[in-house]
Each structure stands twice: as C-alpha cells, then as structure tokens.
PDB file of N, CA and C in Angstrom:
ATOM      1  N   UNK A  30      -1.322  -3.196  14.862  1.00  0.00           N
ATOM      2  CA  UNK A  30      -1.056  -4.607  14.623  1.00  0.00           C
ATOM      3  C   UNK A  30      -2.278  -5.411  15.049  1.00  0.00           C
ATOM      4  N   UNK A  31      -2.267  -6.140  15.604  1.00  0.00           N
ATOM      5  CA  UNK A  31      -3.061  -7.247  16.438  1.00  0.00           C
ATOM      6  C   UNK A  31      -4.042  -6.640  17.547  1.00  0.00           C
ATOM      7  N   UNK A  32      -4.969  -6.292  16.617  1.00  0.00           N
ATOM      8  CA  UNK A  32      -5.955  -5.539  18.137  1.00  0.00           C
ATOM      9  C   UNK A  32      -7.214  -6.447  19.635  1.00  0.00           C
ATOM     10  N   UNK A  33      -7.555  -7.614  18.109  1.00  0.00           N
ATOM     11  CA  UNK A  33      -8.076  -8.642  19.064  1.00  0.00           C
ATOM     12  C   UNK A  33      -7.045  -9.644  19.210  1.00  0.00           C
ATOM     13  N   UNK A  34      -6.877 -10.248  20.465  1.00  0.00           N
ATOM     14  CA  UNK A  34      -6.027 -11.600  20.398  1.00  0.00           C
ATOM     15  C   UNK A  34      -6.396 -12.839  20.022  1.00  0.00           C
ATOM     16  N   UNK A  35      -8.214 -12.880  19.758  1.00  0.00           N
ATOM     17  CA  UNK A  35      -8.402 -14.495  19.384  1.00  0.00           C
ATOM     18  C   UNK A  35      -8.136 -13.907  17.614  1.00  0.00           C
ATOM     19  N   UNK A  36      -8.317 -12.607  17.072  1.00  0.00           N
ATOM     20  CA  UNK A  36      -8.304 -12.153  15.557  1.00  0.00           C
ATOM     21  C   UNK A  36      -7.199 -11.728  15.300  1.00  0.00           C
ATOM     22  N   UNK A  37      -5.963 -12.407  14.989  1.00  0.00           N
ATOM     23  CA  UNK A  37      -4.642 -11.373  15.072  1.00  0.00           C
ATOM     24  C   UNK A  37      -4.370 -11.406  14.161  1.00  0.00           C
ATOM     25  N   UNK A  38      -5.050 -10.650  12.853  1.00  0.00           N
ATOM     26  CA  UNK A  38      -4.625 -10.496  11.638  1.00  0.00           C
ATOM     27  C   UNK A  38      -4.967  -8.829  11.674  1.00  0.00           C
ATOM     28  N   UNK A  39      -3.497  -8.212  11.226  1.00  0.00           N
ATOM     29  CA  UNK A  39      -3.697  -6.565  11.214  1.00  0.00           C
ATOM     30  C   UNK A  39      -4.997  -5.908  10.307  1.00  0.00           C
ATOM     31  N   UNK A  40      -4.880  -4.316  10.407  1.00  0.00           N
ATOM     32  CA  UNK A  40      -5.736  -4.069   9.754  1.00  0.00           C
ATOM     33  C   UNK A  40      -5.026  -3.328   8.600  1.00  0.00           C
ATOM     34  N   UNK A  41      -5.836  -3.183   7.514  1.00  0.00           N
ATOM     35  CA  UNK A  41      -5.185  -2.474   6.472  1.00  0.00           C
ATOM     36  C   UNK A  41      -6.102  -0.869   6.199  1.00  0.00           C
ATOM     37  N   UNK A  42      -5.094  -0.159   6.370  1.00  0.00           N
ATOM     38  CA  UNK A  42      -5.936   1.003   5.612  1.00  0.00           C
ATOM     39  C   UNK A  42      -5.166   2.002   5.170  1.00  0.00           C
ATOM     40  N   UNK A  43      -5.658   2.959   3.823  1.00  0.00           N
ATOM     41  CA  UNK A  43      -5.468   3.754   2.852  1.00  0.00           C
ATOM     42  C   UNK A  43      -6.306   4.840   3.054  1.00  0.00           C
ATOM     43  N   UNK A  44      -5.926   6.381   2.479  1.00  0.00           N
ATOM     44  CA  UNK A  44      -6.688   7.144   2.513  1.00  0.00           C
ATOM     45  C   UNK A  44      -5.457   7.713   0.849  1.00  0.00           C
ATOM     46  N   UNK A  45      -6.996   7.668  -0.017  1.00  0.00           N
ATOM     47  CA  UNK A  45      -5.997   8.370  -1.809  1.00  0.00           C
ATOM     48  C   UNK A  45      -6.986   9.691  -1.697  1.00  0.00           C
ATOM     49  N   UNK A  46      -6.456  10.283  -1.989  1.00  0.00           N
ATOM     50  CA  UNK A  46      -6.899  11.679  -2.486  1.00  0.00           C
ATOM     51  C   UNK A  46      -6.645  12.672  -3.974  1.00  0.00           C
ATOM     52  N   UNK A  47      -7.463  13.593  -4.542  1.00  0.00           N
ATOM     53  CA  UNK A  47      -7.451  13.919  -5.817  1.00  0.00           C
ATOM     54  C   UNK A  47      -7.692  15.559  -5.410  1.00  0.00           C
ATOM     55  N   UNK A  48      -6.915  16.433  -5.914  1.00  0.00           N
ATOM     56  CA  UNK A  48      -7.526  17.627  -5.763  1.00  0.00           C
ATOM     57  C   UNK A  48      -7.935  17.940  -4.386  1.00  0.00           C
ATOM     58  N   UNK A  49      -7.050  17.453  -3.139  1.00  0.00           N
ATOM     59  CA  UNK A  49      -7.331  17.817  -1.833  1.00  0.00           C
ATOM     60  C   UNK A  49      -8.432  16.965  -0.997  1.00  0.00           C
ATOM     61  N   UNK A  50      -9.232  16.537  -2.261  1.00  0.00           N
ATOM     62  CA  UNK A  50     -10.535  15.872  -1.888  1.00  0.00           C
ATOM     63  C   UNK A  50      -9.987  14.415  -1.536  1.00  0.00           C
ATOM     64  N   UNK A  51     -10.665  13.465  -1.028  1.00  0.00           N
ATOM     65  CA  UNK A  51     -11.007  11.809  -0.510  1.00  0.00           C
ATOM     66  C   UNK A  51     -11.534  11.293  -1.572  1.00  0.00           C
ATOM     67  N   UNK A  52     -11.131  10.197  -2.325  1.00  0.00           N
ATOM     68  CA  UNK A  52     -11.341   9.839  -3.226  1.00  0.00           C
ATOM     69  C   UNK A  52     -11.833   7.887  -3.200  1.00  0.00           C
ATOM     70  N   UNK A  53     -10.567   7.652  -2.551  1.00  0.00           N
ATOM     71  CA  UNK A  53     -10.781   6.130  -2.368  1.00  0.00           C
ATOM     72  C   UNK A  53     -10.117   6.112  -0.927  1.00  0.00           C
ATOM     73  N   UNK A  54     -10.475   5.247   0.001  1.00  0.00           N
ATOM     74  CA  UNK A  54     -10.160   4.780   1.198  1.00  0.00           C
ATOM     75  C   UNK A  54     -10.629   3.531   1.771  1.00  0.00           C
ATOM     76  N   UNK A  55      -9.927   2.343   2.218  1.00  0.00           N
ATOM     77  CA  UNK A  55      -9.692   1.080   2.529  1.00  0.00           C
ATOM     78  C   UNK A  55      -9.548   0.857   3.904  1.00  0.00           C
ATOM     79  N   UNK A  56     -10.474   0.279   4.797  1.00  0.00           N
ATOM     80  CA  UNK A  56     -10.416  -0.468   6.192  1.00  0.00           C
ATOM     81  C   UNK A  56     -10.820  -1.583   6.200  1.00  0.00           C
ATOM     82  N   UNK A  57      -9.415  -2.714   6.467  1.00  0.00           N
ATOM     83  CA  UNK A  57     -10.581  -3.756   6.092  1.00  0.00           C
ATOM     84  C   UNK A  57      -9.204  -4.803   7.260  1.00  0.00           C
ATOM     85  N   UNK A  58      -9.399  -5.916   7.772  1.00  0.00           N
ATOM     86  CA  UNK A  58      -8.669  -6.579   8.105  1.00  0.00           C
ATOM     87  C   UNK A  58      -7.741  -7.338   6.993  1.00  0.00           C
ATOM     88  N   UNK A  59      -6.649  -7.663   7.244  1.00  0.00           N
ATOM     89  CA  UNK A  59      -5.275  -8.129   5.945  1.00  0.00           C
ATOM     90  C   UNK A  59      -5.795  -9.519   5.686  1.00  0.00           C
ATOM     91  N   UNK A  60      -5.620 -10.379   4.970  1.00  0.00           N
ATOM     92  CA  UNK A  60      -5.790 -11.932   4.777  1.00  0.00           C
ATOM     93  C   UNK A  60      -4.382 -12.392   5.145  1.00  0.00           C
ATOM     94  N   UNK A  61      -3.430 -11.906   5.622  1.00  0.00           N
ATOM     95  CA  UNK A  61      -2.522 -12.829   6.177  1.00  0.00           C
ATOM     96  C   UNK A  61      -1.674 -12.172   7.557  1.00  0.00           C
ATOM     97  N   UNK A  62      -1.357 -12.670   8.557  1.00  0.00           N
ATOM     98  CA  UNK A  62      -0.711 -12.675   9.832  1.00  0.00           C
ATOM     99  C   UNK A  62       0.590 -12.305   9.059  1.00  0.00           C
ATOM    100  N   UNK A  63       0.845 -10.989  10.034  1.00  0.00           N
ATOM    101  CA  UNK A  63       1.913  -9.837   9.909  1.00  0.00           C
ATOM    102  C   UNK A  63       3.039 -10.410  10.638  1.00  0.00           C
ATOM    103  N   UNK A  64       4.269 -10.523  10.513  1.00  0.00           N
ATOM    104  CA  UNK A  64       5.110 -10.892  11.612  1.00  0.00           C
ATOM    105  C   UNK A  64       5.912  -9.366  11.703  1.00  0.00           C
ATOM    106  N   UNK A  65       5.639  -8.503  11.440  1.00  0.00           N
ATOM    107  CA  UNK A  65       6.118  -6.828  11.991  1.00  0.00           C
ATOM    108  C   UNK A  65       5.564  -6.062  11.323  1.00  0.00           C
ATOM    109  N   UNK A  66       5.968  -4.975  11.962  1.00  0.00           N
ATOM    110  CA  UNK A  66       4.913  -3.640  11.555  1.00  0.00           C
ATOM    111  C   UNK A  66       5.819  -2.855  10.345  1.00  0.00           C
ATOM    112  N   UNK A  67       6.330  -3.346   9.661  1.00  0.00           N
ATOM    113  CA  UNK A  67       7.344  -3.059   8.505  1.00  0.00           C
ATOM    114  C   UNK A  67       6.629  -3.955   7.909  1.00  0.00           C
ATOM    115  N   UNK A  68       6.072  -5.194   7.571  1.00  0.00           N
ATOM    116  CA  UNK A  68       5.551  -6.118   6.727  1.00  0.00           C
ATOM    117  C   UNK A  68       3.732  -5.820   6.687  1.00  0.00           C
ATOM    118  N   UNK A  69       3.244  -5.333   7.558  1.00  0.00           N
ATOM    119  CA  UNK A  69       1.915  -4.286   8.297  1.00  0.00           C
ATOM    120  C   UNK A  69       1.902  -2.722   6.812  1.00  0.00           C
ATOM    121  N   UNK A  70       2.384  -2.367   7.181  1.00  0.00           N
ATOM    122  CA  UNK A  70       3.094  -0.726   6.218  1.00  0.00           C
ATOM    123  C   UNK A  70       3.095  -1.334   4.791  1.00  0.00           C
ATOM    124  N   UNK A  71       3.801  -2.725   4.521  1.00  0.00           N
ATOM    125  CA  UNK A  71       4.458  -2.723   3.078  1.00  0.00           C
ATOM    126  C   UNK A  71       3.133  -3.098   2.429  1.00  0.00           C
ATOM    127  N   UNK A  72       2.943  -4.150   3.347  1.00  0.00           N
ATOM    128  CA  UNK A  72       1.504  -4.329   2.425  1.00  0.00           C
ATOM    129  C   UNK A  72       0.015  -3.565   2.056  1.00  0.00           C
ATOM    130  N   UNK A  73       0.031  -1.983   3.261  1.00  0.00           N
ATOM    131  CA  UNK A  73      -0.785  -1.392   3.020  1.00  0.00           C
ATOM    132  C   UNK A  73      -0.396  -0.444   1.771  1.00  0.00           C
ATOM    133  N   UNK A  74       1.016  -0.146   1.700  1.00  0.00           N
ATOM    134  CA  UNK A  74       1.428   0.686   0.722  1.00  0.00           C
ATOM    135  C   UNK A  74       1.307  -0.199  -1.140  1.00  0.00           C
ATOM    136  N   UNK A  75       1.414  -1.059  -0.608  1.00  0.00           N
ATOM    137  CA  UNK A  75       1.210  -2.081  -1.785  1.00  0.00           C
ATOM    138  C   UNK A  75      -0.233  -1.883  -2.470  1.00  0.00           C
ATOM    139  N   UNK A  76      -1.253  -2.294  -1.648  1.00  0.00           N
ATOM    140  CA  UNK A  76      -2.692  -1.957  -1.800  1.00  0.00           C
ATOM    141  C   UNK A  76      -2.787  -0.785  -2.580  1.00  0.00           C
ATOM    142  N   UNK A  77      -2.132   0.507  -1.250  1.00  0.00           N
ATOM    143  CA  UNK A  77      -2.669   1.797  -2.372  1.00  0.00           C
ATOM    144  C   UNK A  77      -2.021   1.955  -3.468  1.00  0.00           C
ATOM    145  N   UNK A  78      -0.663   1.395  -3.629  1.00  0.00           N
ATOM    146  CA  UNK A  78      -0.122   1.674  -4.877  1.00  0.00           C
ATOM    147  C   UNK A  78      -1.116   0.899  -6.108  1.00  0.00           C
ATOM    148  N   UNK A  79      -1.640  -0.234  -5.782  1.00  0.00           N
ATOM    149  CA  UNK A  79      -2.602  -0.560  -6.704  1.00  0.00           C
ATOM    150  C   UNK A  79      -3.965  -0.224  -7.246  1.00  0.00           C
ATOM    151  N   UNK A  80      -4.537   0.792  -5.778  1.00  0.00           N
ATOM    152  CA  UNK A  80      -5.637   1.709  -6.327  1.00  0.00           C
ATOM    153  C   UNK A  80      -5.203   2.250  -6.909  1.00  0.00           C
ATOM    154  N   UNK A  81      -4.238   3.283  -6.992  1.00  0.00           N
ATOM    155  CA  UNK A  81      -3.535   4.350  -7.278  1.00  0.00           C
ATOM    156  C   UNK A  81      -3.266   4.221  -8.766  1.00  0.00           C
ATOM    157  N   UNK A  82      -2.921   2.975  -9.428  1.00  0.00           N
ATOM    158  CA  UNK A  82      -2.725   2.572 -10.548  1.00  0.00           C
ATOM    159  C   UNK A  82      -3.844   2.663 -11.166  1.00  0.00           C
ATOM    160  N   UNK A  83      -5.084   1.983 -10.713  1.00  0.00           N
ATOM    161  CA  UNK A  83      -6.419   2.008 -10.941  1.00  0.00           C
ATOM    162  C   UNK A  83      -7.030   3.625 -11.540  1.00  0.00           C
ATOM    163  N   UNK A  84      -6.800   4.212 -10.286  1.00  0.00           N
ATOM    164  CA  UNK A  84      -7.224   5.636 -10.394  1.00  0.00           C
ATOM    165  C   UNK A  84      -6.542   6.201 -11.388  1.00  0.00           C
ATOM    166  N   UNK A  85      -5.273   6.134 -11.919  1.00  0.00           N
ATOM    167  CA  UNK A  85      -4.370   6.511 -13.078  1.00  0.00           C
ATOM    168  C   UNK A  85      -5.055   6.678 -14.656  1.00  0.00           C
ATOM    169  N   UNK A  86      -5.308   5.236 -14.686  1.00  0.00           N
ATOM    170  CA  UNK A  86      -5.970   4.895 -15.983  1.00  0.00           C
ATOM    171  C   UNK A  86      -7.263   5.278 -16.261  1.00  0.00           C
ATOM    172  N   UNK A  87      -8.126   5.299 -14.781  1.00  0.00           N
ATOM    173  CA  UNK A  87      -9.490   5.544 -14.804  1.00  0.00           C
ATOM    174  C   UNK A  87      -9.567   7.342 -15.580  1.00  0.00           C
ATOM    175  N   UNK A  88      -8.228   8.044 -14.697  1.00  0.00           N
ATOM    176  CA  UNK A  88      -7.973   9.573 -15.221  1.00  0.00           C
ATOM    177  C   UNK A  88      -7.592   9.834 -16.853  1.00  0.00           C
ATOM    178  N   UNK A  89      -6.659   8.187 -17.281  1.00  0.00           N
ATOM    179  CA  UNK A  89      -6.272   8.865 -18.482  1.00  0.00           C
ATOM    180  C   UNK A  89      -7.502   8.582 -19.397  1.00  0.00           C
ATOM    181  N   UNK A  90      -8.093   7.569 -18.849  1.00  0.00           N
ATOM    182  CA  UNK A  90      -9.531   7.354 -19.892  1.00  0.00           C
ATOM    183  C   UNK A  90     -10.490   8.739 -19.852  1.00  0.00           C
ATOM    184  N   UNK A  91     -10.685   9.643 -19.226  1.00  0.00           N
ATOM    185  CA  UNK A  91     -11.498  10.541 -18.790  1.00  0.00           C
ATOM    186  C   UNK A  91     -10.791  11.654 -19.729  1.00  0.00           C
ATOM    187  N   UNK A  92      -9.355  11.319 -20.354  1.00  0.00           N
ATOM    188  CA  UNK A  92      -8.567  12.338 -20.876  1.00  0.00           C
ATOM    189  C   UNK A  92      -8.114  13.753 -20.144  1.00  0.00           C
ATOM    190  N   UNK A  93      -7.351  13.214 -18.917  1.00  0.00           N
ATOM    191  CA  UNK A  93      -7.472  14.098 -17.777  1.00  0.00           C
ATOM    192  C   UNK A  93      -5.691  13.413 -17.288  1.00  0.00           C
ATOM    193  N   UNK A  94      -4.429  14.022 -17.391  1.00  0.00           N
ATOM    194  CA  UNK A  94      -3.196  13.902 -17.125  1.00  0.00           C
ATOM    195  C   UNK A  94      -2.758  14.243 -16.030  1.00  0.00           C
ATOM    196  N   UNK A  95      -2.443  13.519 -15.329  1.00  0.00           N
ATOM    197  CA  UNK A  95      -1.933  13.817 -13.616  1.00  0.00           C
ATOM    198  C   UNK A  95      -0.395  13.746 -13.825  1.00  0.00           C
ATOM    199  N   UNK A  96       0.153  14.712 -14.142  1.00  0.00           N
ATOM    200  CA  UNK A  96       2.200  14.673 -13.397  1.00  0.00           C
ATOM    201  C   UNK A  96       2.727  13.914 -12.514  1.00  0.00           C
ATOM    202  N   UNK A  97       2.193  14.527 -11.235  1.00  0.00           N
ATOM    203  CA  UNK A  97       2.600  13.414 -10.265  1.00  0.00           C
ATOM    204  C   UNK A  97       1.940  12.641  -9.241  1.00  0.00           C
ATOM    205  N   UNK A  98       2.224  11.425  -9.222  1.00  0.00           N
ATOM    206  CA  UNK A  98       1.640  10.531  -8.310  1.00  0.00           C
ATOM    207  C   UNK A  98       2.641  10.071  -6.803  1.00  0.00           C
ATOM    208  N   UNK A  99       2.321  10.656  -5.860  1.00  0.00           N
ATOM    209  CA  UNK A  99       3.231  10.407  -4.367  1.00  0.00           C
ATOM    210  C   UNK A  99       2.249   9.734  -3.477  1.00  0.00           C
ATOM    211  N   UNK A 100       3.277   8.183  -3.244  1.00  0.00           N
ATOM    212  CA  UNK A 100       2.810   7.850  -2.015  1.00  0.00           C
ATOM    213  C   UNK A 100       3.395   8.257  -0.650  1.00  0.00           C
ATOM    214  N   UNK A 101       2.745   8.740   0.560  1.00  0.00           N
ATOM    215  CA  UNK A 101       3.355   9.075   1.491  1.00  0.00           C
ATOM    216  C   UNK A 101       2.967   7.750   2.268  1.00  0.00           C
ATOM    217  N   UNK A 102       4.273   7.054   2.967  1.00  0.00           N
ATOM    218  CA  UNK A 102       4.613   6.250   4.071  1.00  0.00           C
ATOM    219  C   UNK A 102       5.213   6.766   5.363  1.00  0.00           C
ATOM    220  N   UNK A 103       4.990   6.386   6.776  1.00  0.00           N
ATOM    221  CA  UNK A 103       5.254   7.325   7.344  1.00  0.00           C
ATOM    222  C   UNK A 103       6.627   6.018   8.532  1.00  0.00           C
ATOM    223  N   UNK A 104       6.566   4.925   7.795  1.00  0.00           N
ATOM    224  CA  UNK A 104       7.396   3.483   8.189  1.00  0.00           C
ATOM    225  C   UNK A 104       8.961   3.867   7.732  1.00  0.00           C
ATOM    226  N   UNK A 105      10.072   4.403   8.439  1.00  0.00           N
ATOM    227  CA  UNK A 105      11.006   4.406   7.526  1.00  0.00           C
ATOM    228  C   UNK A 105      11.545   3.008   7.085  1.00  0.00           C
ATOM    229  N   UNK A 106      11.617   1.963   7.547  1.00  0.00           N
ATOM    230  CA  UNK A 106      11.678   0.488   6.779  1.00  0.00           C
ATOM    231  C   UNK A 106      11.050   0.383   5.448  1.00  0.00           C
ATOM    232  N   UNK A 107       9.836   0.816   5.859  1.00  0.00           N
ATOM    233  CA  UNK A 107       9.363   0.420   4.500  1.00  0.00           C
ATOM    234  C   UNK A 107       9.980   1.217   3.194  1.00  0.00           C
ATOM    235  N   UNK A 108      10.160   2.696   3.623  1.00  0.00           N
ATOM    236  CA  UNK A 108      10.759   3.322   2.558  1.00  0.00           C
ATOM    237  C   UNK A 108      11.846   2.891   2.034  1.00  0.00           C
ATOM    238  N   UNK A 109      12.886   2.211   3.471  1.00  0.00           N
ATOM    239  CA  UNK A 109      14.057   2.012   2.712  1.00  0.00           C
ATOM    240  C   UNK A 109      13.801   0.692   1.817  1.00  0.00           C
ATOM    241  N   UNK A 110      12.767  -0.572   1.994  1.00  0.00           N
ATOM    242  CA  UNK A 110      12.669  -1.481   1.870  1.00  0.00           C
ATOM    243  C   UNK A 110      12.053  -1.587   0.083  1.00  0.00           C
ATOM    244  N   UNK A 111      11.442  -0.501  -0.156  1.00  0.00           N
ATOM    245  CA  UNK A 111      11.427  -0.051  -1.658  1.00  0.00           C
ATOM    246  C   UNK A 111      12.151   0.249  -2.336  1.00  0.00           C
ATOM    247  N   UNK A 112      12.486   1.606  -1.796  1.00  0.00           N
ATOM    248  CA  UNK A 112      13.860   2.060  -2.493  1.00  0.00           C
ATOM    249  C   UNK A 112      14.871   1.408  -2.578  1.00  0.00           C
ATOM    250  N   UNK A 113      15.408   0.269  -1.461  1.00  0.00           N
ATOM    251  CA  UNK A 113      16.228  -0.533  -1.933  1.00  0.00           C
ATOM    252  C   UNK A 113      16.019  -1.551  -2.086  1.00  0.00           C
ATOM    253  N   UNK A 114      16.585  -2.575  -3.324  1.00  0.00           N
ATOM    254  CA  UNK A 114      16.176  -4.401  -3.300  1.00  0.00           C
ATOM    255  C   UNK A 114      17.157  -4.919  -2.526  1.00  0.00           C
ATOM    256  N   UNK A 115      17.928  -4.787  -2.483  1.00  0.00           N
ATOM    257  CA  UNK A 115      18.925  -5.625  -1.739  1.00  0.00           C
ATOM    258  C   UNK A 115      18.689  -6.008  -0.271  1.00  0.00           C
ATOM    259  N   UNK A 116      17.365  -5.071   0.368  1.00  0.00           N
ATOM    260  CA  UNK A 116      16.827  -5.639   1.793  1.00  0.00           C
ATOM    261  C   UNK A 116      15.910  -6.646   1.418  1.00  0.00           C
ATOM    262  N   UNK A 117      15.656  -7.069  -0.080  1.00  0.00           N
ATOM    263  CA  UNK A 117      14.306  -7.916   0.406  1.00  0.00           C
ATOM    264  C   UNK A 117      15.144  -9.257   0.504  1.00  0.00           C
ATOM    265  N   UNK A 118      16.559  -9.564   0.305  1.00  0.00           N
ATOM    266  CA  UNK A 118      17.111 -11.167   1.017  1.00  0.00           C
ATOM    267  C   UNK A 118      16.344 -10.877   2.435  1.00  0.00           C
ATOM    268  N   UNK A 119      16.053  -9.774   3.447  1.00  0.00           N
ATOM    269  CA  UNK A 119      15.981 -10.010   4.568  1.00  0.00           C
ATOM    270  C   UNK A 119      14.387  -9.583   5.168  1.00  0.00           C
ATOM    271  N   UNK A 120      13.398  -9.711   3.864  1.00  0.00           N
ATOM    272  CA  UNK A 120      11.990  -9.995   3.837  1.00  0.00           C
ATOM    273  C   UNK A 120      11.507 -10.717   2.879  1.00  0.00           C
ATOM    274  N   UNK A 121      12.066 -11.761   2.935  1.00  0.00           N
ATOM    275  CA  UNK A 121      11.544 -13.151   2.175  1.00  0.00           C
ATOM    276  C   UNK A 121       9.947 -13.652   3.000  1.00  0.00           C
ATOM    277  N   UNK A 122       9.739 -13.276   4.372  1.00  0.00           N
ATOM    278  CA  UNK A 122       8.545 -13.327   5.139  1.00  0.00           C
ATOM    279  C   UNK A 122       7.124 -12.873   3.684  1.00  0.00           C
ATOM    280  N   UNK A 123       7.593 -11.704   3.724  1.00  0.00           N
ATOM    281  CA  UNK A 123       6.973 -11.273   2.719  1.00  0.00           C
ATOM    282  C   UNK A 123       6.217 -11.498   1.545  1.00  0.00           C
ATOM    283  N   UNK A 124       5.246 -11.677   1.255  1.00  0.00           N
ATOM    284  CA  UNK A 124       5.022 -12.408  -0.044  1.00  0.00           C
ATOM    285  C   UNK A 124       5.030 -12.025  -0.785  1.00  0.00           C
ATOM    286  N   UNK A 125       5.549 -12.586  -2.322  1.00  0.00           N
ATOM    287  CA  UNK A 125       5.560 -12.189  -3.640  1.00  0.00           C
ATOM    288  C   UNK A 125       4.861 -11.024  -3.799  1.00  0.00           C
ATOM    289  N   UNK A 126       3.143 -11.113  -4.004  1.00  0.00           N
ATOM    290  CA  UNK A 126       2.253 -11.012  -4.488  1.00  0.00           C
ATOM    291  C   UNK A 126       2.567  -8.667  -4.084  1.00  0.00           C
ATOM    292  N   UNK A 127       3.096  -9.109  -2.881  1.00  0.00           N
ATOM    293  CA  UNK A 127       3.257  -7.533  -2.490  1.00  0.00           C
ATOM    294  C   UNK A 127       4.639  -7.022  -3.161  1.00  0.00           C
ATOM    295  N   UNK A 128       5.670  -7.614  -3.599  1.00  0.00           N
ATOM    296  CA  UNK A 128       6.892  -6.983  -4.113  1.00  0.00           C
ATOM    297  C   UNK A 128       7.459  -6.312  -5.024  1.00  0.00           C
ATOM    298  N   UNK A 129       6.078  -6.494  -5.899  1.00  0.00           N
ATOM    299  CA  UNK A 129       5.754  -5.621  -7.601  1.00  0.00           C
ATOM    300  C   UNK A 129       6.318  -4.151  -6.801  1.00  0.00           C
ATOM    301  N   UNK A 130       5.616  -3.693  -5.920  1.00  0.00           N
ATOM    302  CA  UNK A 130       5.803  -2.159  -5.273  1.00  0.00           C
ATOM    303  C   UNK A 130       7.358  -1.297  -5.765  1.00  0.00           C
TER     304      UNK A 130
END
C-alpha cells in the first residue's frame, strides 16, 4: 500500500509472461489513492488484463493462436469481486475506468 507517508499513492505492478518467458512487466506508482488493498489488486489486475489484451492481438497479427489466457490474482476479494457483479454496489469507491475487468 502506502510505502512513503508524504507519497501515499500505492504501487502498481504486473509480471505477463509467454512461453515461461517475461514478456511485459509494470512498476510504476497508481494515479489515484487506494482506500484498500482489494481496490490496490483490482486495479493492478485491471492494468494487466489490458496488456494482456494488447499482447492478444499483437499474437493474432503475427498469425500465432493462444487457447488460453489466465490471470492469476492472489486477493481473494478481488476474485470474488469479478466473478461476481453484485459486490460492485459495495465498490462504488472504485472507478469506472477499472470495471470493464
């Protein structure tokens, strides 16, 4: 979460991988103040789901078909907070921009 106290905006980071290998990976501080570490998680999973999309198309242009695509989260909130809509009445905190997920 909050590692400096005058900087208390979390950090975000991703690690995508292809074939075992490191492919794309993200450290960067968030642009907005986290109010929990369930809203911390959603929005990093958000991010990679959008490289991840990136990397998709970049594969089908290359004419190269990937089966399956898994994100691993290790937040059980967040999992349930995907898998189900009916929790987001109770992360309206949340912003839009992350809820596509």
């Amino acid at each position: 979460m909050a590692r400096d106290v005058d900087y208390i905006k979390p950090t975000l980071r991703y690690l995508i991988t292809f074939a075992g290998e490191a492919m794309s990976w993200l450290t960067k501080i968030q642009k907005c103040v986290a109010l929990s570490t369930t809203e911390v998680e959603y929005i990093a999973a958000t991010e990679a789901c959008k490289k991840m999309l990136w990397m998709k198309n970049f594969l089908h242009e290359l004419c190269h078909e990937q089966q399956n695509y898994v994100v691993h989260c290790d937040n059980q909130s967040v999992v349930h907070l995907v898998k189900n809509s009916t929790f987001h009445c109770r992360s309206k905190n949340i912003d839009v921009c992350y809820n596509w997920i």
